[in-house]
Every structure is written in C-alpha cells, then in structure tokens.
Short mmCIF file of C-alpha atoms in Angstrom, two decimals:
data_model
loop_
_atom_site.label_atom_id
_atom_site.label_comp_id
_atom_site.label_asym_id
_atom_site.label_seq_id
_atom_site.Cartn_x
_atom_site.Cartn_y
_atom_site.Cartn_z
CA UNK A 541 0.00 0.00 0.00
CA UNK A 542 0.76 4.02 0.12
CA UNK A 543 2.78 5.19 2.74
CA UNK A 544 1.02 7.58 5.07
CA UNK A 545 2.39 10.58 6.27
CA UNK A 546 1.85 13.09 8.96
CA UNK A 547 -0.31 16.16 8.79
CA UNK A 548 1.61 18.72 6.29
CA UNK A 549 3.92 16.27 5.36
CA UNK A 550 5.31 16.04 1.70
CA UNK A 551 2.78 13.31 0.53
CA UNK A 552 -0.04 15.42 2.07
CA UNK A 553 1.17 18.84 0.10
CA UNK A 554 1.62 16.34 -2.76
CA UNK A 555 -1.73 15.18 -2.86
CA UNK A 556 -3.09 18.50 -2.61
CA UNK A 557 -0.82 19.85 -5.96
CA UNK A 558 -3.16 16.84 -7.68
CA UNK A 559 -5.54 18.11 -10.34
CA UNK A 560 -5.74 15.31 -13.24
CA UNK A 561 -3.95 17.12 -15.62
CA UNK A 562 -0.17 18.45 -15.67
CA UNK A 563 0.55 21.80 -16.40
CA UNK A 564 1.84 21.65 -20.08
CA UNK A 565 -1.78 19.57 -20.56
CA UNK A 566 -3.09 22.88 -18.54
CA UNK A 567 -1.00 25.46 -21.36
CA UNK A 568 -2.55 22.82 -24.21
CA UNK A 569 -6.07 23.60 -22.85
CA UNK A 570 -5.47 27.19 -23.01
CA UNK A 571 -3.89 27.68 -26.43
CA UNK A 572 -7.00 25.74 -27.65
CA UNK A 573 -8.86 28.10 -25.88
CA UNK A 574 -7.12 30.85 -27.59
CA UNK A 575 -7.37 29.59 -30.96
CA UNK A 576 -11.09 28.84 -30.42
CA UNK A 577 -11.62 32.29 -29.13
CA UNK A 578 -9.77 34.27 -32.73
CA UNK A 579 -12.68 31.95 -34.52
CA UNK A 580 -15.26 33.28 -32.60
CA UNK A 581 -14.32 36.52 -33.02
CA UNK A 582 -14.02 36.07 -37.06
CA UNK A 583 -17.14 34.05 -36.76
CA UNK A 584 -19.32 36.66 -34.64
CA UNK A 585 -18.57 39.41 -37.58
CA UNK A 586 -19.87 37.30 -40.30
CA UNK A 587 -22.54 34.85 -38.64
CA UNK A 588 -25.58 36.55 -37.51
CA UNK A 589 -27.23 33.63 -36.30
CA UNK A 590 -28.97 32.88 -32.74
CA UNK A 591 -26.40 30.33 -31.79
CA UNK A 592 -23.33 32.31 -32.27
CA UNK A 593 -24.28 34.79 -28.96
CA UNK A 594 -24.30 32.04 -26.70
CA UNK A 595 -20.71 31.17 -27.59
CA UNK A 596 -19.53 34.76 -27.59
CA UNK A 597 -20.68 35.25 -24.09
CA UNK A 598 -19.47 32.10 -22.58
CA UNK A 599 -15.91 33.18 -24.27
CA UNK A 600 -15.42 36.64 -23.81
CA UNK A 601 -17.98 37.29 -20.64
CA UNK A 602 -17.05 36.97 -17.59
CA UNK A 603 -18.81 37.52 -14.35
CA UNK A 604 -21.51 34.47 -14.53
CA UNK A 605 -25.09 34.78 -14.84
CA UNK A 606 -25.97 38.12 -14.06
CA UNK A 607 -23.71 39.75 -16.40
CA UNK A 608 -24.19 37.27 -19.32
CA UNK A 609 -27.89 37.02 -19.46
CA UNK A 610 -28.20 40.77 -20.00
CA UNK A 611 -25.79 40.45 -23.04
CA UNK A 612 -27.67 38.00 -24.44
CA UNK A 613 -30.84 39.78 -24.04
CA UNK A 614 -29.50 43.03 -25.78
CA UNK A 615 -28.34 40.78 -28.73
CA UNK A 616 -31.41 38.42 -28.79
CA UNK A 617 -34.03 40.22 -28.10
CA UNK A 618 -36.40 41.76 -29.97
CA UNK A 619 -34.39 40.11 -33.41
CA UNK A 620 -34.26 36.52 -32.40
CA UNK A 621 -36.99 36.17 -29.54
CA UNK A 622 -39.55 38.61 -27.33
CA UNK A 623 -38.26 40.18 -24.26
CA UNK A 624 -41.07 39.67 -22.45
CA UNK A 625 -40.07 35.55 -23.39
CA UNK A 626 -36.75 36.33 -22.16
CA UNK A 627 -37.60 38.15 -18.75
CA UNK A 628 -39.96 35.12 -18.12
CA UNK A 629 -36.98 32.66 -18.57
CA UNK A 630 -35.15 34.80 -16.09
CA UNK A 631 -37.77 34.70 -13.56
CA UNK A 632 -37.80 30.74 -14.22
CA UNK A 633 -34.47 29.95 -13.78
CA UNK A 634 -34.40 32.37 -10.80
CA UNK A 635 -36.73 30.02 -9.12
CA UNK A 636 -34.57 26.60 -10.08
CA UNK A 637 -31.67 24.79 -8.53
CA UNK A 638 -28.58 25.58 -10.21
CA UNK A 639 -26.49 27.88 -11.72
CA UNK A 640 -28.59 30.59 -13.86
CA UNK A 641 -26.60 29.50 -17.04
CA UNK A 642 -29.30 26.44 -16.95
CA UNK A 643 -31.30 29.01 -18.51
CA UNK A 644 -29.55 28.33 -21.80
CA UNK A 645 -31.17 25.63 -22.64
CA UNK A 646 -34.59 27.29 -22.04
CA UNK A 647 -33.24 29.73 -24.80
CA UNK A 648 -32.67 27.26 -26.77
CA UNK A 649 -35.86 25.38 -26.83
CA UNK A 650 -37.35 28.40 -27.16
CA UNK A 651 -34.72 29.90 -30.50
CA UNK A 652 -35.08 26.67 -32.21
CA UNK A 653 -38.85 26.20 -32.57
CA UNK A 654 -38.89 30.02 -33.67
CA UNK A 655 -36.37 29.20 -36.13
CA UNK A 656 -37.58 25.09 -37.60
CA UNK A 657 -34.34 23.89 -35.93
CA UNK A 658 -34.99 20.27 -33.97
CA UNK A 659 -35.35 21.80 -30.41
CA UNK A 660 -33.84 19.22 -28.78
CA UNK A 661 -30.36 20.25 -30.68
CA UNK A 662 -30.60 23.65 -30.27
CA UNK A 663 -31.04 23.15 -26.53
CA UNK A 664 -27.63 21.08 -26.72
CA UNK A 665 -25.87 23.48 -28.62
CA UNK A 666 -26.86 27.05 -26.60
CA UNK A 667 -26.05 24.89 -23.50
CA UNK A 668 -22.25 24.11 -24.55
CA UNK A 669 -21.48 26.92 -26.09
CA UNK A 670 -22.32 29.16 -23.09
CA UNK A 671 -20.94 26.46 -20.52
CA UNK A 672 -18.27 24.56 -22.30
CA UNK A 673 -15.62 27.53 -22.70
CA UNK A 674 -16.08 28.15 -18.78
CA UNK A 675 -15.69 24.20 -18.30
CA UNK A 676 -12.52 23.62 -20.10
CA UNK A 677 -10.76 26.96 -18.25
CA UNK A 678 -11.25 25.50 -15.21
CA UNK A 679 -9.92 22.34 -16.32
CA UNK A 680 -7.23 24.31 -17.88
CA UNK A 681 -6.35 26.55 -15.12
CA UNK A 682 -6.54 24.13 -11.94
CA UNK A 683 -3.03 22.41 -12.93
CA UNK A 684 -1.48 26.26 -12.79
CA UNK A 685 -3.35 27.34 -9.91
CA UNK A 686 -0.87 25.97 -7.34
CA UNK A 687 1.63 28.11 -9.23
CA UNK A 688 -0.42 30.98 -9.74
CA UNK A 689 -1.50 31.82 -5.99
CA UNK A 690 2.16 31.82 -5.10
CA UNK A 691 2.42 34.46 -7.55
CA UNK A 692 3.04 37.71 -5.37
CA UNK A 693 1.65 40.37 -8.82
CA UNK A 694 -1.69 37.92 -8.64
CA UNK A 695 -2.07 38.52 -4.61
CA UNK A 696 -1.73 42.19 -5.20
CA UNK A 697 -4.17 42.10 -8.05
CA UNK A 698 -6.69 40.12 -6.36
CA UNK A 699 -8.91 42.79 -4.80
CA UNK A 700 -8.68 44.72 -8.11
CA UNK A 701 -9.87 42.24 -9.64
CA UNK A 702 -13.05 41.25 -6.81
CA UNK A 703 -13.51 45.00 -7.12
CA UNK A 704 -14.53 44.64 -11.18
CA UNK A 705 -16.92 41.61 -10.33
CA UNK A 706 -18.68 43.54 -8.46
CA UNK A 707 -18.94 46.36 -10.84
CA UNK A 708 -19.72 44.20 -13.16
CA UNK A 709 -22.59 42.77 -11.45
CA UNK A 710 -24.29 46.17 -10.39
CA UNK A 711 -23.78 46.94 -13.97
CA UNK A 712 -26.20 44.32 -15.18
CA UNK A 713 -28.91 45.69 -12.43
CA UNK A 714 -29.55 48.51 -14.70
CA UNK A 715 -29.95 46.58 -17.91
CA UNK A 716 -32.17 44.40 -16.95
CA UNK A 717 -34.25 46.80 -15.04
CA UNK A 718 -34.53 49.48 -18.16
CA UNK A 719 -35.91 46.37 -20.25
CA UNK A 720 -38.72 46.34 -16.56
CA UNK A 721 -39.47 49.55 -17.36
CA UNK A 722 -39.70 49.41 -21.18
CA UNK A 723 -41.90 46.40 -20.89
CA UNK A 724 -43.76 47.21 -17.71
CA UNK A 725 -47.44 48.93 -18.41
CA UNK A 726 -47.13 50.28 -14.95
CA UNK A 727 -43.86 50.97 -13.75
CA UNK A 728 -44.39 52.73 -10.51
CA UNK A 729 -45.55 48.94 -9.39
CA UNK A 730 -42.91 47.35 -11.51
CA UNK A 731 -40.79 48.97 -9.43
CA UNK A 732 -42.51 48.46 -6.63
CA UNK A 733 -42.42 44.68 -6.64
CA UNK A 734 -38.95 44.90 -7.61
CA UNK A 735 -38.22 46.38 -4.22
CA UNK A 736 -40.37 44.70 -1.90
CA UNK A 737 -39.09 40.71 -4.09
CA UNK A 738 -35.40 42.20 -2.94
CA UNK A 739 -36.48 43.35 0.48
CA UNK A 740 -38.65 39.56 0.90
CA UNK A 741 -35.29 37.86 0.09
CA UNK A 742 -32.59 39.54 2.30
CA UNK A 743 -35.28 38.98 5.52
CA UNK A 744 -36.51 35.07 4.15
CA UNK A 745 -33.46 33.86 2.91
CA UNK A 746 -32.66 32.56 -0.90
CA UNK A 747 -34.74 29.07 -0.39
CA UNK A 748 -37.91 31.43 -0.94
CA UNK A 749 -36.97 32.70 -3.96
CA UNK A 750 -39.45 30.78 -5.99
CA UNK A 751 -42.05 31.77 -3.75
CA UNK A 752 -41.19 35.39 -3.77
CA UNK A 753 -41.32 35.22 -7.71
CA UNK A 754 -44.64 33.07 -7.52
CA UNK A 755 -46.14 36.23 -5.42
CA UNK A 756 -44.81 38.58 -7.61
CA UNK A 757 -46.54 36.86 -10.80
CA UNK A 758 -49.97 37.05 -8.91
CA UNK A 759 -49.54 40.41 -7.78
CA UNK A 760 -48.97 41.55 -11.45
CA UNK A 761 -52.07 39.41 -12.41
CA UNK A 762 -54.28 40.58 -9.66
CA UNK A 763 -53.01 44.17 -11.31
CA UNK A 764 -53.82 42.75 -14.93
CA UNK A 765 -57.83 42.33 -13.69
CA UNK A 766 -58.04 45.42 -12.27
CA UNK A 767 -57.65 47.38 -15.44
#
C-alpha cells in the first residue's frame, strides 16, 4: 500500500498539488482556448445567427449569470426572440436549482422552434457553447493554480480584480431593469415589486426565492384584472 504521512507532510502537500492534468496539458487547454476564441471573433462578424451569442458570451464574458444574461438579451431580443419571453426565462431559472446559465437551454428550446431547428439540438448546442468555454478553463487553469496563488503580482491584483466583479454585477442591475421599465405597463408597481421581491429575500433567505417570484406573478395578475 501508500505510505502515510503526517499532517503537512510532503505526501499530504503532494496530494493536494493533484488536479488530473499536468501543467503543459493545462498550457494545451489554453492555447485551444485561444485559438477557439480568434474563430469566434471572425465568426461573430460574419454569422448573424442565434447560436453564435451564446458562444460569444461564454468566451469573452465573464462575471456568470448576471452579467451574461443581459448580453444576451440586448443581442437576442427583440431580433431573435420577445423580451417579455426572455424576462420570463429569467424569472424561471431564478426560481430553479442551479447555476442561472441552466437558462440556456430554455433559450434554446425556445430559438429553435422560432427558427424550424430540432429543439432538442438547439437546446444542446446554446447549452455548450455558453458552458463549455467556462468548463474547459477550469480544467485548464486548476493544474497552474498551485503556481499561480504563489504568484506575489496575482495577490496584489486580487482585490482589483473582486472589485470589477462587483462592478460588473451592479452593472447588469440597470440593464435588466430598463428592459422592466420598457416592458412594464405600470412601472411605478414594476418597481414596486422589484423592491419589496429584494427586500422579501434579504429577511426570508434565498430558499424562498421561488415563492417570492410566484407572489410577484400574482400580484402583477391581480393588477392585470383590475384594469
């Protein structure tokens, strides 16, 4: 069998370094990436296709959901699919387990019946082109993150670089809420529910989220009635 070793012992900080792939596989992934990434940029200039988005943003966007969906929204919508189709798939996925990016296959379900394309592909292909680029970065970068953290320019950069996620995020606030008030027939309660669905989640908690949105749909239709 394996020798064992103490607590912070060499086998232990060994074991730790181990990530599946060596580094020069790690530099492989990434010049992949690279090369992938001058296509895309050729191919976004000339294709004008629905598919073609997703890929850009899971290349060149970074920040996660919040700052991706709004991209895709401002190049999808009204050209490719209704807003008011895209702010519903927000609200959905917003209510689901799992990362927001899920969401790209409701776009694609939803882009391939609008365009005769067999849904069930076009749900595969929005899906890996917005996740795969993020999924083979981490596989690329995980071999050359125990070298990287040691890295004293990358310790000083790090709160730099926190500080632009967050911009980033707050960023993506006002896109999507313009497209609320563009949409919204009555925005003083648009943004009225906006505020009280925030306030309802920092006091519940995020496991009420789908309630919070399910009140927030019945609010809108009690409104609807009124008129």
């Amino acid at each position: 069998g394996s020798p064992v070793s103490g607590r912070g012992g060499p086998a232990d900080s060994r074991a730790q370094d181990r990530h599946g792939f060596s580094a020069t596989v790690g530099l492989l992934i990434f010049a992949a990436y690279f090369v992938l990434a001058v296509w895309t940029i050729y191919d976004d200039a000339v294709d004008h296709g629905w598919l073609i988005p997703f890929l850009t943003a899971g290349m060149f966007v970074w920040g996660g959901g919040p700052v991706v969906l709004p991209m895709l929204m401002t190049v999808l919508t009204p050209g490719f699919i209704n807003q008011t189709v895209f702010l519903t798939g927000i609200a959905l996925a917003e209510m689901m387990p799992g990362p927001v990016f899920n969401m790209s296959c409701y776009l694609g379900v939803q882009l391939a019946l609008a365009n005769n394309f067999p849904w069930l592909a076009g749900t595969v292909l929005c899906w890996c082109a917005l996740v795969g680029p993020g999924v083979a970065l981490v596989f690329g970068a995980m071999p050359l993150w125990g070298k990287l953290r040691t890295l004293e320019i990358y310790s000083r950069a790090l709160p730099g670089l926190n500080a632009a996620a967050v911009g980033l995020l707050v960023s993506t606030i006002f896109t999507v809420y313009a497209a609320l008030e563009a949409r919204s027939p009555w925005p003083p309660g648009s943004r009225a529910v906006a505020l009280c669905s925030y306030a309802s989640i920092e006091v519940l908690g995020p496991k009420h989220v789908p309630g919070v949105v399910l009140a927030a749909g019945l609010l809108g239709y009690a409104w609807s009635l009124a008129q």
